[in-house]
């Protein structure tokens, strides 16, 4: 199988019935499933025609040290209605990703052997739910030893108030600006607006804008019934069914900021409890190579083992269950933070 390389890009999956499955058009028997599809980087929704798996595919990539490595895996190929092919790395098929693998560092792909199975759909994998950026926006205020400080004025060494461990020093801080063009072609990166009071009484104290995957603290009896713990962390984008939480569609440009402590922490952003950057392997893949190198300089153990010392401060609730939690809280007329 030969491919003419086009580009990397962000795809938006359209799952019309919310079953975490993108059904193909099944061109073999003529059946077309309405609603499901793929929005390509040019903003056009396209039909998914065929799904195939290719075993013993060899991916060549550069690790975090710039050394060439290979990974033999099973590649998922989606053929779209316009003839384009989307190459996907699905962790439900490839359970063990190399810790130093980052899709943006792929140098070549040698497609293996078709497994001979006619598939009727593609699944939404956990890695499809990963954000490119997990952070706050300019203007967000944090409680420090010196009072409220906006994130763009925070410096390494500043002492930020955390929920569990008092004031902790910032070890690293970084930012990324997304233009109107980038937001237009990658709508999944549009920020989420959380209106003042939408999380609970006076929480946040003023409107808070975060990236879609930035997790906020939910404290609820509903969470305790679902997960066995009252406090959990949920990505902002999974809370948009609730009043006062929505995609900030009117923003034409956004600067995202993220900062690190020695451990994953819960901080107070505009008064609301939210997470600091979590340095799991996926988070390290989400920052630029330059930012990643800065982090490795500060935390050298992460270079050899990206999961070293990365215990999440609270349970991280995945997409489908997070949306169910939000739905139950809304139906019960409860607050997210009670």
Coordinates of C-alpha atoms in Angstrom, one line a residue:
X1 CA 0.0 0.0 0.0
X2 CA 1.4 3.3 -1.0
X3 CA 0.6 6.7 0.4
X4 CA 1.4 10.2 -0.8
X5 CA 2.2 12.1 2.5
X6 CA 0.0 15.2 3.0
X7 CA 0.2 16.4 6.5
X8 CA -0.4 15.9 10.2
X9 CA -3.7 17.4 11.3
X10 CA -6.4 17.4 13.9
X11 CA -9.5 15.4 13.0
X12 CA -12.9 15.8 14.6
X13 CA -14.9 12.7 14.9
X14 CA -18.7 13.1 14.5
X15 CA -20.3 10.4 16.6
X16 CA -24.0 11.1 15.9
X17 CA -25.5 8.7 18.3
X18 CA -22.9 9.1 21.1
X19 CA -22.0 5.4 21.2
X20 CA -18.2 5.9 20.9
X21 CA -18.2 4.2 17.5
X22 CA -17.8 5.9 14.1
X23 CA -19.6 3.7 11.6
X24 CA -18.4 3.4 8.0
X25 CA -20.6 3.7 4.9
X26 CA -20.0 0.0 4.1
X27 CA -19.4 0.5 0.4
X28 CA -19.4 -3.3 -0.1
X29 CA -23.2 -3.6 0.6
X30 CA -24.3 0.0 0.0
X31 CA -25.4 0.7 3.6
X32 CA -24.8 4.3 4.6
X33 CA -25.1 5.3 8.3
X34 CA -26.3 8.9 8.6
X35 CA -24.6 11.4 10.9
X36 CA -21.3 9.7 11.7
X37 CA -18.2 10.9 9.9
X38 CA -14.9 12.8 10.1
X39 CA -14.3 16.5 9.9
X40 CA -10.9 16.9 8.2
X41 CA -8.4 19.7 8.9
X42 CA -10.0 21.7 6.0
X43 CA -13.2 21.9 8.0
X44 CA -15.2 19.5 5.7
X45 CA -17.1 16.6 7.1
X46 CA -16.4 13.4 5.1
X47 CA -17.9 10.0 5.1
X48 CA -15.8 7.1 6.5
X49 CA -15.8 4.5 3.7
X50 CA -13.6 1.6 5.0
X51 CA -11.7 0.6 8.1
X52 CA -8.7 -1.8 7.9
X53 CA -6.0 -3.1 10.2
X54 CA -2.4 -3.8 9.1
X55 CA -0.4 -6.0 11.4
X56 CA 3.4 -5.9 11.7
X57 CA 3.5 -2.2 10.7
X58 CA 6.9 -0.6 11.5
X59 CA 7.0 3.0 12.7
X60 CA 10.3 4.7 12.7
X61 CA 10.5 7.7 15.0
X62 CA 12.9 10.0 16.9
X63 CA 12.8 9.5 20.7
X64 CA 13.1 12.4 23.2
X65 CA 16.9 12.3 22.8
X66 CA 16.7 12.5 19.0
X67 CA 17.8 8.9 18.5
X68 CA 16.0 6.9 15.8
X69 CA 13.8 4.1 17.2
X70 CA 11.4 1.6 15.6
X71 CA 8.1 0.2 16.9
X72 CA 6.3 -2.8 15.4
X73 CA 2.5 -2.4 15.8
X74 CA -0.9 -2.8 14.3
X75 CA -1.9 0.2 12.2
X76 CA -5.6 1.3 11.7
X77 CA -6.3 2.8 8.3
X78 CA -9.5 4.8 7.7
X79 CA -10.4 5.5 4.0
X80 CA -12.5 8.6 3.7
X81 CA -15.1 9.4 1.0
X82 CA -12.7 11.7 -0.9
X83 CA -10.0 9.0 -1.2
X84 CA -7.9 10.3 1.6
X85 CA -6.5 7.8 4.1
X86 CA -6.2 8.5 7.8
X87 CA -3.5 6.5 9.7
X88 CA -4.4 5.9 13.3
X89 CA -2.6 4.5 16.3
X90 CA -5.3 3.0 18.5
X91 CA -4.2 2.1 22.1
X92 CA -7.0 -0.4 22.4
X93 CA -5.2 -2.5 19.8
X94 CA -1.7 -1.5 20.8
X95 CA -1.8 -1.6 24.6
X96 CA 1.9 -0.7 25.1
X97 CA 3.0 2.5 23.5
X98 CA 6.8 3.2 23.8
X99 CA 7.2 5.7 26.6
X100 CA 9.4 7.9 24.3
X101 CA 7.0 7.8 21.3
X102 CA 5.5 11.1 20.1
X103 CA 3.5 11.0 16.8
X104 CA 5.0 14.3 15.7
X105 CA 8.4 12.7 15.6
X106 CA 7.5 9.9 13.2
X107 CA 10.0 9.8 10.3
X108 CA 8.5 6.8 8.3
X109 CA 5.8 4.2 8.4
X110 CA 6.2 0.8 6.6
X111 CA 2.7 -0.6 6.4
X112 CA 2.4 -4.3 7.2
X113 CA 0.0 -7.0 6.2
X114 CA -3.8 -6.6 6.1
X115 CA -5.4 -8.8 8.7
X116 CA -8.1 -9.9 6.2
X117 CA -11.1 -8.7 8.2
X118 CA -13.9 -6.4 6.9
X119 CA -14.6 -4.0 9.7
X120 CA -17.8 -1.9 9.8
X121 CA -16.8 0.9 12.2
X122 CA -13.9 2.6 14.0
X123 CA -13.9 3.1 17.7
X124 CA -13.2 6.3 19.6
X125 CA -10.0 5.5 21.5
X126 CA -8.8 7.0 24.8
X127 CA -5.9 8.7 23.0
X128 CA -8.4 10.4 20.7
X129 CA -9.5 12.2 23.8
X130 CA -6.1 13.7 24.6
X131 CA -5.8 17.4 24.2
X132 CA -2.9 19.1 22.5
X133 CA -2.9 21.7 25.3
X134 CA -4.0 21.4 28.9
X135 CA -3.8 24.8 30.4
X136 CA -5.2 28.2 31.5
X137 CA -5.7 31.3 29.5
X138 CA -4.2 34.8 29.9
X139 CA -5.8 36.8 32.7
X140 CA -6.5 33.9 35.0
X141 CA -5.6 34.8 38.6
X142 CA -4.0 32.6 41.2
X143 CA -3.6 32.9 44.9
X144 CA 0.1 33.5 45.8
X145 CA 2.1 34.6 48.9
X146 CA 1.8 38.1 47.5
X147 CA -1.9 38.0 46.7
X148 CA -3.8 37.4 43.5
X149 CA -1.4 37.2 40.5
X150 CA -2.3 36.8 36.8
X151 CA -0.8 33.7 35.2
X152 CA 1.2 35.7 32.6
X153 CA 3.0 37.4 35.5
X154 CA 3.9 34.3 37.4
X155 CA 7.6 33.3 37.4
X156 CA 9.5 30.2 38.3
X157 CA 9.9 30.1 42.0
X158 CA 6.7 31.9 42.8
X159 CA 4.8 30.3 45.7
X160 CA 1.2 29.3 44.6
X161 CA -1.5 28.2 47.0
X162 CA -2.5 24.5 46.5
X163 CA -5.4 22.7 48.0
X164 CA -3.5 19.9 49.6
X165 CA 0.0 21.1 50.3
X166 CA -0.2 24.9 51.1
X167 CA 2.1 27.1 49.1
X168 CA 4.3 25.4 46.5
X169 CA 7.0 26.8 44.2
X170 CA 6.5 26.8 40.5
X171 CA 9.2 24.8 38.8
X172 CA 8.4 25.5 35.2
X173 CA 5.9 27.7 33.2
X174 CA 5.2 27.8 29.5
X175 CA 2.7 29.2 27.0
X176 CA 1.4 28.7 23.5
X177 CA -0.7 31.1 21.4
X178 CA -3.2 29.8 18.9
X179 CA -4.3 32.0 16.1
X180 CA -7.7 32.4 14.6
X181 CA -6.7 30.2 11.7
X182 CA -5.5 27.4 14.1
X183 CA -8.7 27.6 16.1
X184 CA -10.8 27.6 12.9
X185 CA -9.1 24.5 11.5
X186 CA -8.9 22.7 14.9
X187 CA -12.2 23.5 16.7
X188 CA -11.3 20.9 19.3
X189 CA -8.7 23.4 20.7
X190 CA -11.3 26.2 21.3
X191 CA -11.3 27.1 25.0
X192 CA -14.1 26.4 27.4
X193 CA -15.8 29.3 29.3
X194 CA -16.9 28.6 32.8
X195 CA -19.2 31.4 34.0
X196 CA -18.8 32.8 37.5
X197 CA -20.9 30.6 39.9
X198 CA -21.3 27.7 37.3
X199 CA -19.3 25.2 39.5
X200 CA -20.9 26.1 42.8
X201 CA -21.6 29.0 45.1
X202 CA -19.3 31.9 43.9
X203 CA -17.1 29.3 42.0
X204 CA -15.4 30.5 40.1
X205 CA -15.4 34.0 41.5
X206 CA -15.2 35.4 38.0
X207 CA -15.5 33.9 34.6
X208 CA -12.8 31.3 34.0
X209 CA -11.5 30.2 30.5
X210 CA -9.5 27.1 30.2
X211 CA -8.4 24.6 27.5
X212 CA -10.9 21.8 26.7
X213 CA -8.9 19.1 28.5
X214 CA -8.1 21.1 31.5
X215 CA -9.5 19.3 34.5
X216 CA -11.6 21.0 37.2
X217 CA -12.3 19.6 40.7
X218 CA -15.8 18.1 41.1
X219 CA -16.8 17.5 44.7
X220 CA -20.2 15.7 44.8
X221 CA -22.1 12.9 46.4
X222 CA -23.0 11.8 42.9
X223 CA -19.2 11.3 42.2
X224 CA -19.0 9.3 45.4
X225 CA -21.8 7.0 44.3
X226 CA -20.3 6.6 40.9
X227 CA -16.6 6.3 41.7
X228 CA -16.3 5.6 45.4
X229 CA -14.7 9.0 46.1
X230 CA -16.3 12.4 46.5
X231 CA -13.6 14.4 44.8
X232 CA -12.6 13.8 41.1
X233 CA -11.0 15.7 38.3
X234 CA -13.0 16.1 35.1
X235 CA -12.0 17.8 31.8
X236 CA -13.9 21.0 31.2
X237 CA -15.1 19.9 27.8
X238 CA -17.0 17.1 29.4
X239 CA -19.1 19.6 31.5
X240 CA -20.5 21.7 28.6
X241 CA -24.0 20.1 29.1
X242 CA -24.2 22.1 32.3
X243 CA -25.5 25.7 32.6
X244 CA -22.8 28.3 32.4
X245 CA -20.2 26.0 30.8
X246 CA -19.7 26.3 27.1
X247 CA -17.2 26.5 24.2
X248 CA -15.9 30.1 23.9
X249 CA -16.7 30.2 20.2
X250 CA -16.3 34.0 19.9
X251 CA -12.6 34.0 20.8
X252 CA -10.5 34.7 17.7
X253 CA -7.1 34.0 19.4
X254 CA -6.1 32.5 22.7
X255 CA -2.8 32.1 24.7
X256 CA -2.7 29.0 26.8
X257 CA -0.4 28.8 29.8
X258 CA 0.6 25.8 31.9
X259 CA 2.9 25.4 34.9
X260 CA 4.5 22.6 36.8
X261 CA 5.1 21.9 40.5
X262 CA 7.2 19.0 41.9
X263 CA 4.0 17.0 42.0
X264 CA 0.5 17.2 40.4
X265 CA -1.4 19.7 42.4
X266 CA -4.8 21.4 42.7
X267 CA -4.6 25.2 42.6
X268 CA -7.2 28.0 42.8
X269 CA -7.8 29.7 39.4
X270 CA -10.2 32.6 39.7
X271 CA -11.2 30.9 43.0
X272 CA -12.1 27.6 41.4
X273 CA -10.1 24.4 42.2
X274 CA -8.4 23.1 39.0
X275 CA -5.3 21.1 38.2
X276 CA -1.7 22.0 37.5
X277 CA 0.0 20.4 34.5
X278 CA 0.2 16.6 34.9
X279 CA 3.5 15.2 33.7
X280 CA 2.3 11.8 32.4
X281 CA 3.7 10.6 29.1
X282 CA 0.7 12.0 27.2
X283 CA 1.1 15.4 28.7
X284 CA 4.8 15.5 27.6
X285 CA 3.8 14.6 24.1
X286 CA 1.4 17.6 24.1
X287 CA 4.0 20.2 24.7
X288 CA 6.6 21.4 22.1
X289 CA 10.0 19.7 21.8
X290 CA 11.6 22.8 23.3
X291 CA 9.3 22.9 26.3
X292 CA 9.7 19.2 26.8
X293 CA 13.5 19.6 26.8
X294 CA 13.2 22.4 29.5
X295 CA 11.0 20.0 31.6
X296 CA 13.6 17.2 31.3
X297 CA 16.3 19.6 32.4
X298 CA 14.4 20.4 35.6
X299 CA 13.1 16.8 36.1
X300 CA 15.8 14.6 34.5
X301 CA 14.2 11.4 35.7
X302 CA 11.3 12.0 33.3
X303 CA 13.6 11.6 30.2
X304 CA 14.1 7.9 30.9
X305 CA 10.7 7.3 32.4
X306 CA 8.0 9.8 31.6
X307 CA 5.7 8.2 34.2
X308 CA 8.3 8.6 37.0
X309 CA 6.7 10.3 40.0
X310 CA 3.5 11.2 38.2
X311 CA 0.7 10.2 40.6
X312 CA -2.5 12.0 39.8
X313 CA -3.7 14.1 42.8
X314 CA -7.3 12.9 42.3
X315 CA -9.1 10.3 40.2
X316 CA -9.0 11.4 36.6
X317 CA -12.5 10.6 35.1
X318 CA -12.4 9.5 31.4
X319 CA -14.7 11.0 28.8
X320 CA -17.9 8.8 28.7
X321 CA -18.1 8.5 32.5
X322 CA -17.3 12.2 32.9
X323 CA -20.2 13.1 30.7
X324 CA -22.4 10.7 32.6
X325 CA -21.4 12.3 35.8
X326 CA -22.3 15.8 34.5
X327 CA -25.6 14.5 33.2
X328 CA -26.5 13.0 36.6
X329 CA -25.5 16.1 38.5
X330 CA -27.7 18.2 36.2
X331 CA -30.7 15.8 36.4
X332 CA -30.4 15.8 40.2
X333 CA -30.2 19.6 40.4
X334 CA -26.9 19.4 42.2
X335 CA -23.8 21.6 42.2
X336 CA -20.5 20.4 40.8
X337 CA -18.8 21.6 43.9
X338 CA -20.9 21.1 47.0

